[in-house]
CSV table of C-alpha atoms in Angstrom, one decimal:
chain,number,residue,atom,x,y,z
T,1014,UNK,CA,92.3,222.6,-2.0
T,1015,UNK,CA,95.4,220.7,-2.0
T,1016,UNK,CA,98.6,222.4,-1.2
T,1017,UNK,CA,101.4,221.1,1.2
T,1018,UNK,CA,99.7,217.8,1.4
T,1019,UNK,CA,102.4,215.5,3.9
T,1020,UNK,CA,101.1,214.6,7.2
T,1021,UNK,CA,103.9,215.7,10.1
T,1022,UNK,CA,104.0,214.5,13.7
T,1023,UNK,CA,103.1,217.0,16.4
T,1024,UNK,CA,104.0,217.0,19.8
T,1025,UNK,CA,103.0,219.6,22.2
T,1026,UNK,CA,105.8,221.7,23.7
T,1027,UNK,CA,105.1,224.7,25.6
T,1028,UNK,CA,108.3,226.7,26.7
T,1029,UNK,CA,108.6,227.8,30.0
T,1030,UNK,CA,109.1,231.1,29.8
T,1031,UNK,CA,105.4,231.4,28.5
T,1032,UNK,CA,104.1,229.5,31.5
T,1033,UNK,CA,106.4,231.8,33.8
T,1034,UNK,CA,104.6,235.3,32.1
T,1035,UNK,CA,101.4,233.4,32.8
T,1036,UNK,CA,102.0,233.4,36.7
T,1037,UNK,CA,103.6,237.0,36.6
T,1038,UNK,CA,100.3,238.2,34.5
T,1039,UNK,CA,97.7,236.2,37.1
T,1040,UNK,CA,99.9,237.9,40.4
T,1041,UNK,CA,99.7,241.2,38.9
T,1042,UNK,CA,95.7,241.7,38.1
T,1043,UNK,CA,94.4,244.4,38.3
T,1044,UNK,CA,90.7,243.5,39.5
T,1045,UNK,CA,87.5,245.5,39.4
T,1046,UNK,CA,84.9,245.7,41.9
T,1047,UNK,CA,81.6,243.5,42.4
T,1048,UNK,CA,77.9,245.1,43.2
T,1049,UNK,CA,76.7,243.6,46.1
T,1050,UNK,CA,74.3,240.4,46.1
T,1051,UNK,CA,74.0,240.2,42.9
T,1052,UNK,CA,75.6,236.9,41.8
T,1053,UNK,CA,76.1,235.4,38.2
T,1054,UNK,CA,73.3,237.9,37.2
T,1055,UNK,CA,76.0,240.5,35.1
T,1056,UNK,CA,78.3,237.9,34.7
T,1057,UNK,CA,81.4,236.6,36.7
T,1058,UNK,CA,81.6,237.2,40.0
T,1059,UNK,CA,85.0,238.7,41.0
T,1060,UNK,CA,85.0,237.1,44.4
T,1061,UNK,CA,84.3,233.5,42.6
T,1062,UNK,CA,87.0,234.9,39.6
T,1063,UNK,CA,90.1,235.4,42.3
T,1064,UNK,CA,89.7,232.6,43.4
T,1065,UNK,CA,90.1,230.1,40.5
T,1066,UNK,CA,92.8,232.9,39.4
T,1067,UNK,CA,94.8,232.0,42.7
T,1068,UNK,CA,94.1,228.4,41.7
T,1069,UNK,CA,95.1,228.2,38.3
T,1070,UNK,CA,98.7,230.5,39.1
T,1071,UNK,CA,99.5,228.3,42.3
T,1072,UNK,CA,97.5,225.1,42.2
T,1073,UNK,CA,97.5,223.9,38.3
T,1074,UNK,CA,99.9,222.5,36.5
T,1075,UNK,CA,100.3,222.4,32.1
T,1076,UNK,CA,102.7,220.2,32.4
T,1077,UNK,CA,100.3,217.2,34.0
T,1078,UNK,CA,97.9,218.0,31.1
T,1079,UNK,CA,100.5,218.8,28.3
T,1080,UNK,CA,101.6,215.2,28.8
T,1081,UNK,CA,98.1,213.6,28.9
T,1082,UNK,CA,97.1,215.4,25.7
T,1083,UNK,CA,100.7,213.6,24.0
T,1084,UNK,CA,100.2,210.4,25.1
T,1085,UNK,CA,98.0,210.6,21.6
T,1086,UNK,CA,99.5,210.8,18.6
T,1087,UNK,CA,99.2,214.3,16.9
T,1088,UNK,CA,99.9,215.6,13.7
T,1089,UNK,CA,99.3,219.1,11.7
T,1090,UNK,CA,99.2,219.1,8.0
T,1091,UNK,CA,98.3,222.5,5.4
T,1092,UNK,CA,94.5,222.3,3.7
T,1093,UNK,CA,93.3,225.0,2.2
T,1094,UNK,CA,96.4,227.2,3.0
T,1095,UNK,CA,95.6,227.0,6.7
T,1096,UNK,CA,97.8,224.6,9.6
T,1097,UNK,CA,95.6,222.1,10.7
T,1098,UNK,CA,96.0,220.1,13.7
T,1099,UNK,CA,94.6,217.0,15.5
T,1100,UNK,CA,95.0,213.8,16.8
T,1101,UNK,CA,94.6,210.5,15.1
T,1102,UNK,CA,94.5,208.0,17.6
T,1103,UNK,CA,94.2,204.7,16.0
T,1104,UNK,CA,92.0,201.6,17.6
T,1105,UNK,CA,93.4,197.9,18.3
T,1106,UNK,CA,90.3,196.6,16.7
T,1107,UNK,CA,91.7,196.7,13.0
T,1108,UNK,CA,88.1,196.7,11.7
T,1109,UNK,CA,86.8,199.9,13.7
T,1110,UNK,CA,84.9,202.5,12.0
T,1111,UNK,CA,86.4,205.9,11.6
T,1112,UNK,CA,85.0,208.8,13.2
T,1113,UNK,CA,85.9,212.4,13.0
T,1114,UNK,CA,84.9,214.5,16.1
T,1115,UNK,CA,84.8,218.4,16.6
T,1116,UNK,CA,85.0,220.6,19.2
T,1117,UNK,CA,82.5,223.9,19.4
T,1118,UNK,CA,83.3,227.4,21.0
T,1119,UNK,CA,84.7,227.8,23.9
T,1120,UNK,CA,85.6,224.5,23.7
T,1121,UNK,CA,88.7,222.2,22.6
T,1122,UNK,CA,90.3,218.6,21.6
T,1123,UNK,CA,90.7,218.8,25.7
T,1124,UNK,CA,86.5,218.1,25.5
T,1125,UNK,CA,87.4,214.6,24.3
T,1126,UNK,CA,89.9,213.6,26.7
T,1127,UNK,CA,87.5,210.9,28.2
T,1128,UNK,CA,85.9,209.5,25.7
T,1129,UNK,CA,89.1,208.9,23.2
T,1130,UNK,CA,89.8,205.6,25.7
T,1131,UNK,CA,86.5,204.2,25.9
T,1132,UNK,CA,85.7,204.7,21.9
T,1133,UNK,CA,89.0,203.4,20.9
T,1134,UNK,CA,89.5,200.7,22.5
T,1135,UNK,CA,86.3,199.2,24.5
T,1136,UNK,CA,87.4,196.2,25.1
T,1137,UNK,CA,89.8,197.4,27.7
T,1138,UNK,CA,86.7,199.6,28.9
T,1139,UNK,CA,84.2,196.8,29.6
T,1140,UNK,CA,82.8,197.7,26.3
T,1141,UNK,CA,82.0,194.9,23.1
T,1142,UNK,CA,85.2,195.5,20.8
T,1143,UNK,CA,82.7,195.6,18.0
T,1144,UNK,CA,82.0,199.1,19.0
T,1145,UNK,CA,85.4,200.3,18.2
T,1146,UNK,CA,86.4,203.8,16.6
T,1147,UNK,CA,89.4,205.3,15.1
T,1148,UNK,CA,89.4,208.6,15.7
T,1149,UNK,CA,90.4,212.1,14.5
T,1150,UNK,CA,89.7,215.0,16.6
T,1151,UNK,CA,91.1,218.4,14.9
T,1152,UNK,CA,91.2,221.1,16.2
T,1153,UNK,CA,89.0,223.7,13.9
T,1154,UNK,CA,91.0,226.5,12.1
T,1155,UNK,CA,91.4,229.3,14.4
T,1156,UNK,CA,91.4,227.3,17.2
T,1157,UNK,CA,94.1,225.8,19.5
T,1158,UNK,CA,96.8,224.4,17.6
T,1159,UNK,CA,95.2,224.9,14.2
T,1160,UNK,CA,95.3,228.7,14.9
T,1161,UNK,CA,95.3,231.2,14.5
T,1162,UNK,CA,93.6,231.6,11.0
T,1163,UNK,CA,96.1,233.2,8.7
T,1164,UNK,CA,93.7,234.7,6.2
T,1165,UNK,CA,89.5,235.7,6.4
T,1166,UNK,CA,87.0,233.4,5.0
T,1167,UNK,CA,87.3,230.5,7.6
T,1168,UNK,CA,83.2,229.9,8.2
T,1169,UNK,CA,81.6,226.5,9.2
T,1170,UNK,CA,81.2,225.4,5.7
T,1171,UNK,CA,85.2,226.1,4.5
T,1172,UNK,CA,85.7,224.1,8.2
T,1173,UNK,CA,83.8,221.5,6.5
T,1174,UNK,CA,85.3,221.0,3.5
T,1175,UNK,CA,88.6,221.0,5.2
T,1176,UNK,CA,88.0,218.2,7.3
T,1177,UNK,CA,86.3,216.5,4.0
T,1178,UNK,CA,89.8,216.6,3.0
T,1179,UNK,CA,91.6,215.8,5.8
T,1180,UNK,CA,89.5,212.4,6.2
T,1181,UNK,CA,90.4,212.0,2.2
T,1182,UNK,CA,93.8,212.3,2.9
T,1183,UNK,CA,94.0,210.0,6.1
T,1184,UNK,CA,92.7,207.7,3.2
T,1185,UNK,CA,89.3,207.0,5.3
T,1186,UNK,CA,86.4,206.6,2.4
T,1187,UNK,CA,83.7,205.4,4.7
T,1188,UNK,CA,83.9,207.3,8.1
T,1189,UNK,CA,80.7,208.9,11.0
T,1190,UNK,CA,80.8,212.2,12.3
T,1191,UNK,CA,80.3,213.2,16.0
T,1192,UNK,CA,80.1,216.8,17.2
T,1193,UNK,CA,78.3,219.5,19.8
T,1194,UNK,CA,77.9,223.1,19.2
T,1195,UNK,CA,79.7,223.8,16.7
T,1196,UNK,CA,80.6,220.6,15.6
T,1197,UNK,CA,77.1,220.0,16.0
T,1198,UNK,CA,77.0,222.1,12.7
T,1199,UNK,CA,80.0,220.5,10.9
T,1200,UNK,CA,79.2,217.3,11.4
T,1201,UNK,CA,76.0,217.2,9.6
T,1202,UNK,CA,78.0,219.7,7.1
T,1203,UNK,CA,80.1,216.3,6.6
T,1204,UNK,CA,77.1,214.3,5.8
T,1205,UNK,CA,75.7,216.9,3.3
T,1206,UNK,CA,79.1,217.0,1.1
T,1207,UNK,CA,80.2,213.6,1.3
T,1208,UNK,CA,76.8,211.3,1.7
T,1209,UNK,CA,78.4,208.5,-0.2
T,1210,UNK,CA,81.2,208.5,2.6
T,1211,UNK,CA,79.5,209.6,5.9
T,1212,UNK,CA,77.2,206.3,7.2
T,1213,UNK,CA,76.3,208.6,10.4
T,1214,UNK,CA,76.0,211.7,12.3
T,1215,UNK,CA,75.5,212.1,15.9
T,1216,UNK,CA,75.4,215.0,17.7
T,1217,UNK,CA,74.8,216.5,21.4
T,1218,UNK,CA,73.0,219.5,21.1
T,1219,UNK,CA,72.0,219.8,17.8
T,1220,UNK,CA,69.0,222.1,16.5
T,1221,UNK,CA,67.6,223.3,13.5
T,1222,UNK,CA,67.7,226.9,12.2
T,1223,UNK,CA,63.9,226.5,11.2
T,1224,UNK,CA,62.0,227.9,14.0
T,1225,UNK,CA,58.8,226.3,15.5
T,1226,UNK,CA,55.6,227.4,14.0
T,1227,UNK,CA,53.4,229.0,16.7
T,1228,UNK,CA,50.4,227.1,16.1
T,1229,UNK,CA,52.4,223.6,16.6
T,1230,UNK,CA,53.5,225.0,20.5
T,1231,UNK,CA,50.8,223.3,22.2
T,1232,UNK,CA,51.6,219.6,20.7
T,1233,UNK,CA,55.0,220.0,21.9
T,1234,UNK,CA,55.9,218.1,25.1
T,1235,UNK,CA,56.2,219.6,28.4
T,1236,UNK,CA,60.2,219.5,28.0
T,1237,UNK,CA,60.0,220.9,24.6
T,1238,UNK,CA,58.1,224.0,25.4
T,1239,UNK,CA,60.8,224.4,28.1
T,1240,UNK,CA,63.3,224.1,26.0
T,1241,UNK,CA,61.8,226.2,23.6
T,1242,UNK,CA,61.5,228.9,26.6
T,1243,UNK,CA,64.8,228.4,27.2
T,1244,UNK,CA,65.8,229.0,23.7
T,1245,UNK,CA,64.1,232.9,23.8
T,1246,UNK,CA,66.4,233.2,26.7
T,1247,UNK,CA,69.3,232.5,24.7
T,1248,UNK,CA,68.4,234.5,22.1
T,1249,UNK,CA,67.8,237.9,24.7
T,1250,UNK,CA,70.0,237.2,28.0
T,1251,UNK,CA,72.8,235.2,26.9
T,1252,UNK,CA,73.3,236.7,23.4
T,1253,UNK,CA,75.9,239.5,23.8
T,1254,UNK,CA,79.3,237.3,23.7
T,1255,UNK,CA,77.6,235.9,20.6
T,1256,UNK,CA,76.9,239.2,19.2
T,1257,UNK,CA,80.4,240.7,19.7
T,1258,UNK,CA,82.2,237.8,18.2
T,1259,UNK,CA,79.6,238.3,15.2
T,1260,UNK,CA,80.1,242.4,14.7
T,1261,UNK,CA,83.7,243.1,16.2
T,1262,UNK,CA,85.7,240.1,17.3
T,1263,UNK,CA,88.5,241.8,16.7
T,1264,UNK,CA,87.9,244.6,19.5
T,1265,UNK,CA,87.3,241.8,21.9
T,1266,UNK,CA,90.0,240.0,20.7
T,1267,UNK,CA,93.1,242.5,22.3
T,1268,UNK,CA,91.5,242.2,26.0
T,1269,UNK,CA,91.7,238.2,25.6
T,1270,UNK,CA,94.9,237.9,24.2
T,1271,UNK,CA,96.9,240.3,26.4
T,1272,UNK,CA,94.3,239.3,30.2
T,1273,UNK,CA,94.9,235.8,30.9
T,1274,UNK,CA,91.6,236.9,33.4
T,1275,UNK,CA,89.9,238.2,30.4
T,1276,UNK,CA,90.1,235.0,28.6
T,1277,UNK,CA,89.4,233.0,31.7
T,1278,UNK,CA,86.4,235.0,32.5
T,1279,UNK,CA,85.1,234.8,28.8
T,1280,UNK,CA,85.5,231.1,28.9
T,1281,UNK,CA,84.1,230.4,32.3
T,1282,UNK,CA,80.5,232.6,31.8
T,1283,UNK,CA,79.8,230.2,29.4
T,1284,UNK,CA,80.3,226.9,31.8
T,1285,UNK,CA,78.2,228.2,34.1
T,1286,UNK,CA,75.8,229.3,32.3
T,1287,UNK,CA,75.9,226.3,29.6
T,1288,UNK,CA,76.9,223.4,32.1
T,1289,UNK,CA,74.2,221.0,34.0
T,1290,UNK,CA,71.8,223.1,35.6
T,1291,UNK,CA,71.9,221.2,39.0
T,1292,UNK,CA,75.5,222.0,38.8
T,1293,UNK,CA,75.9,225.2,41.2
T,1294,UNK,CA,79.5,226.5,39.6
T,1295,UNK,CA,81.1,224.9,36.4
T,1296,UNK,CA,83.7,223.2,38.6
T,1297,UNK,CA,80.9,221.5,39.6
T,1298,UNK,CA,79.9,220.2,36.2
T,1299,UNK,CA,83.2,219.1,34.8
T,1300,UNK,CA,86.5,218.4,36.5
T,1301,UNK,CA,88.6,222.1,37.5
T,1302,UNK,CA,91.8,221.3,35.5
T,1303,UNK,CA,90.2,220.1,32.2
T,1304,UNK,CA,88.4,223.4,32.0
T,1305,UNK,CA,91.6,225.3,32.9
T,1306,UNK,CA,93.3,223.2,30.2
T,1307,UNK,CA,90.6,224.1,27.9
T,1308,UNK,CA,91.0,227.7,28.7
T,1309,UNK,CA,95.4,227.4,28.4
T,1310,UNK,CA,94.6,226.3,24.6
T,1311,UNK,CA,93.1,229.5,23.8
T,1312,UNK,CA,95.8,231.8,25.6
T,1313,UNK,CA,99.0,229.4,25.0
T,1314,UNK,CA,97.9,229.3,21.4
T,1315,UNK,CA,96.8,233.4,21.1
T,1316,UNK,CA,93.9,231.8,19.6
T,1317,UNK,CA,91.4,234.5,21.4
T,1318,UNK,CA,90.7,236.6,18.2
T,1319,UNK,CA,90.6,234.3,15.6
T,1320,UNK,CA,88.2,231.6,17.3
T,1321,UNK,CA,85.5,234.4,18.0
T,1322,UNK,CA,86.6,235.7,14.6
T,1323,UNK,CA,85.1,232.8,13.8
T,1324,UNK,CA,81.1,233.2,14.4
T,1325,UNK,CA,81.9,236.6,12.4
T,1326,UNK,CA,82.5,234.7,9.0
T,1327,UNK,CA,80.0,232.4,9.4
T,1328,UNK,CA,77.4,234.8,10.2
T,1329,UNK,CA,78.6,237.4,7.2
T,1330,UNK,CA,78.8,234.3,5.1
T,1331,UNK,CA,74.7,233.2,6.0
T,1332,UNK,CA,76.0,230.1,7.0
T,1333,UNK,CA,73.8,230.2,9.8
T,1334,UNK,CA,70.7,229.1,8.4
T,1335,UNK,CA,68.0,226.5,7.4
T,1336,UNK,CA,69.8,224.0,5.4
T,1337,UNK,CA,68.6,221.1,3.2
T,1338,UNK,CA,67.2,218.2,4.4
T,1339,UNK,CA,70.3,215.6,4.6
T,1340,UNK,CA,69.6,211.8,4.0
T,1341,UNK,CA,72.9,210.8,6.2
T,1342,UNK,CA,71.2,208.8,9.0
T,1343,UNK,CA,71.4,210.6,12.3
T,1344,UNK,CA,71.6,210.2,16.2
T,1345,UNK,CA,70.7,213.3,18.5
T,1346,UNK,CA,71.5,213.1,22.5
T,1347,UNK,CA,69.6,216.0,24.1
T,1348,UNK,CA,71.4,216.9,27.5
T,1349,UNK,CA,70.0,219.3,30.1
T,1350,UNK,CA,70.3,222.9,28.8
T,1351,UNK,CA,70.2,221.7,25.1
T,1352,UNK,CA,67.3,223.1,23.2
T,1353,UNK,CA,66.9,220.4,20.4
T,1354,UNK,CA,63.1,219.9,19.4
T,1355,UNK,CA,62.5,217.0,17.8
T,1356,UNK,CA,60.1,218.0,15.0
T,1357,UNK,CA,62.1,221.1,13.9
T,1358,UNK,CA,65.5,218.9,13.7
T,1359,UNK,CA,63.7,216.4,11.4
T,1360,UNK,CA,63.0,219.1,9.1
T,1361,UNK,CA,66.8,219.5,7.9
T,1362,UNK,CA,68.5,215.8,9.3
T,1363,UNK,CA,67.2,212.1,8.9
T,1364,UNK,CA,67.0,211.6,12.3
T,1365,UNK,CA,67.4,207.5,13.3
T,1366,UNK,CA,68.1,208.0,16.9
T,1367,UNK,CA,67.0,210.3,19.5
T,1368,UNK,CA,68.2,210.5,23.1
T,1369,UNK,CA,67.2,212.3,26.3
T,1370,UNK,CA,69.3,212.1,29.4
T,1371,UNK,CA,69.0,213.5,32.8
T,1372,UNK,CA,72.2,214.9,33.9
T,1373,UNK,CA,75.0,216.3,31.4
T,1374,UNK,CA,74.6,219.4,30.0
T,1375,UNK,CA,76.4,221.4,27.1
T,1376,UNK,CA,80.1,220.2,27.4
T,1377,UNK,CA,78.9,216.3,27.1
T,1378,UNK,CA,81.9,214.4,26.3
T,1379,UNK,CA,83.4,216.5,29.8
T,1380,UNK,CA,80.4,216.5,31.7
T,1381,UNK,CA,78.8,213.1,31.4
T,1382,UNK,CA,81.3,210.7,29.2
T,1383,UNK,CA,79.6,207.6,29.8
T,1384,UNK,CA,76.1,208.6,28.5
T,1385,UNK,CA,77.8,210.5,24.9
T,1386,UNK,CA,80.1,207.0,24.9
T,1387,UNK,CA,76.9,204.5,25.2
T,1388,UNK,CA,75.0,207.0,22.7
T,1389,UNK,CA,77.5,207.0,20.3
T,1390,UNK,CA,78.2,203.3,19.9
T,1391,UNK,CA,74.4,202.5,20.2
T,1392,UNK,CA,73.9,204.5,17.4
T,1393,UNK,CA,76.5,203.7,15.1
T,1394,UNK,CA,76.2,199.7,16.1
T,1395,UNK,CA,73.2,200.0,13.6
T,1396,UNK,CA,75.2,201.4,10.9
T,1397,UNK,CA,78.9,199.9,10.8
C-alpha cells in the first residue's frame, strides 16, 4: 500500500480570491420559490435558506475558523495513491493512549473542534490526566483536504485499511478508535483488521446491518421500538440524498460544486433533520459558524462529488452489510435521533459499554461535547 511514504506539514491557506467568488456567487443567487405553509416538509425552506445565505456572505468569517483549525498541527502524506490529510495533535501526558477519530457525511475534522482540547489535554480541562489521548483526526479520502479522490474504488473498507496504515506509519502499535456515521463504520472496520492493535472502539450512533427479527419487537424497550420506528422512516422519507449519492453522485455532484446554495442546502437538510430533536433549526443544535465551516470544507475543497461519490463505492462494493462478529471491546453512546438497538449491535461488535443520553443528537462531538468527552474516557479508562 506503500508509496510516497514521508509525512509533510500542512497548513491551511485559502486564497482570497476564492473567498471573494464566494461572496460574488452568494449576491448573485438566483432563488426559487416556496409553497406556502409547508415548512421543512420537502426540504429547505427558501425563506429560512436566504437568510443564513445573507449570513454566511456578510456575517461569517474563514479566516476566524481557518486559524482555529491551524492552531493544530496538520500534515498530508500519499497511502494507497490517494493525499491524505489530518491532524495529529499530540497530548502533554507522554503516556496517553492514541486514538484515531473519523468524521461521517456531511460532516468534517471541523466536528472535533471541541473535543480535541478536552481529550488531549484534561488536565487543563478539569479532567484526571490519566484520561489523556493523542489524537489523529483524518480527513477520509474524498473529503475536505484529503479530496478529492483521484481514482474509483475508495469504499469504507479501502478507508480502512488506509488509516490502518496511517496509524502504522505514525508508528502507533496499540491505539482506540472513535467515530459516528460513517466513522461509526470505520472504526469498528479498524478493530476487525488490526485486533491485536485496536484495545477499543467507541462509537455515537452506531448500528448493525442485521435487522430486528419481528417476533423479538415486543421485548424491545419503549425507546427501542421508537427508534426502530424511527429507523423505517429513515429508510422511506429521508432516503433520497442517500439514494442519489448511491446511483448518480456524479449528476448531483455539478450542482454542488458550481452553487455555493446547493451545497449549503444539501448540507443543512441533514442538520435539521439529523440534529437534537428539541432543537427547532440546526443553528439551534450546534453553533452557526462551525456548521458553516463544515459546509466551506466541502465547497473550498470541490469536495462535493467525490464525498457523495463515496456511499456509491461502498454500496457497489456490498460493503454495506452484516459483518462478523468483532472481539475488539466496544463502547456505544446512543444520542437522540440515533437508532442503535442494543441486541442487534451485539450481534456484529463485543459491546462493553452502552450509553444513553438525553440531549445531543447525530453531530455529537458538535452538539453535546461534554457527554461524547465523559463517554469516551469512561470507556477507554477500562482498557488503557
Amino acid at each position: 500500500m506503500e508509496n510516497n511514504s514521508e509525512i509533510r506539514p500542512f497548513t491551511i491557506d485559502i486564497p482570497q480570491g476564492e473567498l471573494d467568488d464566494l461572496r460574488n456567487r452568494l449576491a448573485r443567487t438566483r432563488w426559487g420559490a416556496d409553497l406556502p405553509d409547508v415548512g421543512w416538509s420537502r426540504g429547505v425552506p427558501v425563506s429560512y435558506l436566504k437568510g443564513l445565505a445573507e449570513y454566511w456572505r456578510d456575517g461569517y468569517d474563514w479566516r476566524v475558523y481557518e486559524r482555529e483549525l491551524n492552531k493544530y498541527p496538520q500534515f498530508t502524506t500519499e497511502i494507497d495513491g490517494q493525499n491524505l490529510h489530518f491532524l495529529h495533535v499530540r497530548s502533554p501526558e507522554q503516556d496517553a493512549l492514541p486514538l484515531i477519530m473519523t468524521h461521517g457525511w456531511p460532516g468534517s475534522i471541523v466536528e472535533f473542534l471541541n473535543v480535541i482540547g478536552p481529550l488531549t489535554d484534561p488536565r487543563a480541562h478539569g479532567g484526571d490526566p490519566a484520561d489523556a489521548f493523542h489524537l489523529v483526526i483524518p480527513s477520509i479520502p474524498g473529503s475536505g483536504f484529503s479530496g478529492p479522490t483521484v481514482d474509483a474504488g475508495w469504499d469504507t473498507n479501502r478507508v480502512t485499511r488506509a488509516f490502518a496504515e496511517l496509524m502504522k506509519r505514525l508508528g502507533y502499535d496499540r491505539y482506540g478508535a472513535q467515530g459516528g456515521d460513517t466513522g461509526a463504520v470505520i472504526s469498528p472496520g479498524l478493530g476487525r483488521l488490526n485486533p491485536d492493535k485496536v484495545v477499543g472502539v467507541h462509537a455515537n450512533g452506531l448500528s448493525a446491518f442485521t435487522e430486528v427479527n419481528p417476533g423479538e419487537v415486543g421485548e424491545l424497550t419503549e425507546a427501542e421500538r421508537a427508534r426502530l420506528e424511527h429507523l423505517q422512516y429513515l429508510h422511506t422519507e429521508q432516503s433520497g440524498y442517500a439514494m442519489i449519492q448511491i446511483t448518480r453522485p456524479q449528476t448531483l455532484a455539478h450542482g454542488l460544486h458550481d452553487s455555493p446554495i446547493g451545497q449549503l442546502a444539501w448540507i443543512v437538510e441533514k442538520f435539521k433533520e439529523w440534529t437534537d430533536p428539541a432543537a427547532e433549526l440546526p443553528e439551534d443544535a450546534v453553533d452557526l459558524d462551525l456548521l458553516l465551516s463544515n459546509v466551506m470544507l466541502y465547497w473550498l475543497t470541490g469536495t462535493a462529488g467525490s464525498s457523495a461519490n463515496s456511499y456509491y463505492e461502498t454500496a457497489h462494493a456490498g460493503a454495506w452489510g452484516a459483518s462478523e462478529r468483532s472481539a475488539v471491546p466496544t463502547g456505544v453512546a446512543v444520542f437522540p435521533m440515533d437508532v442503535s438497538i442494543r441486541r442487534t449491535v451485539e450481534l456484529e461488535h463485543t459491546v462493553v459499554h452502552w450509553s444513553e443520553f438525553g440531549r445531543g443528537g447525530h453531530f455529537a462531538a458538535m452538539e453535546a461535547p461534554d457527554l461524547l468527552v465523559g463517554d469516551v474516557r469512561e470507556f477507554f479508562s477500562k482498557l488503557r
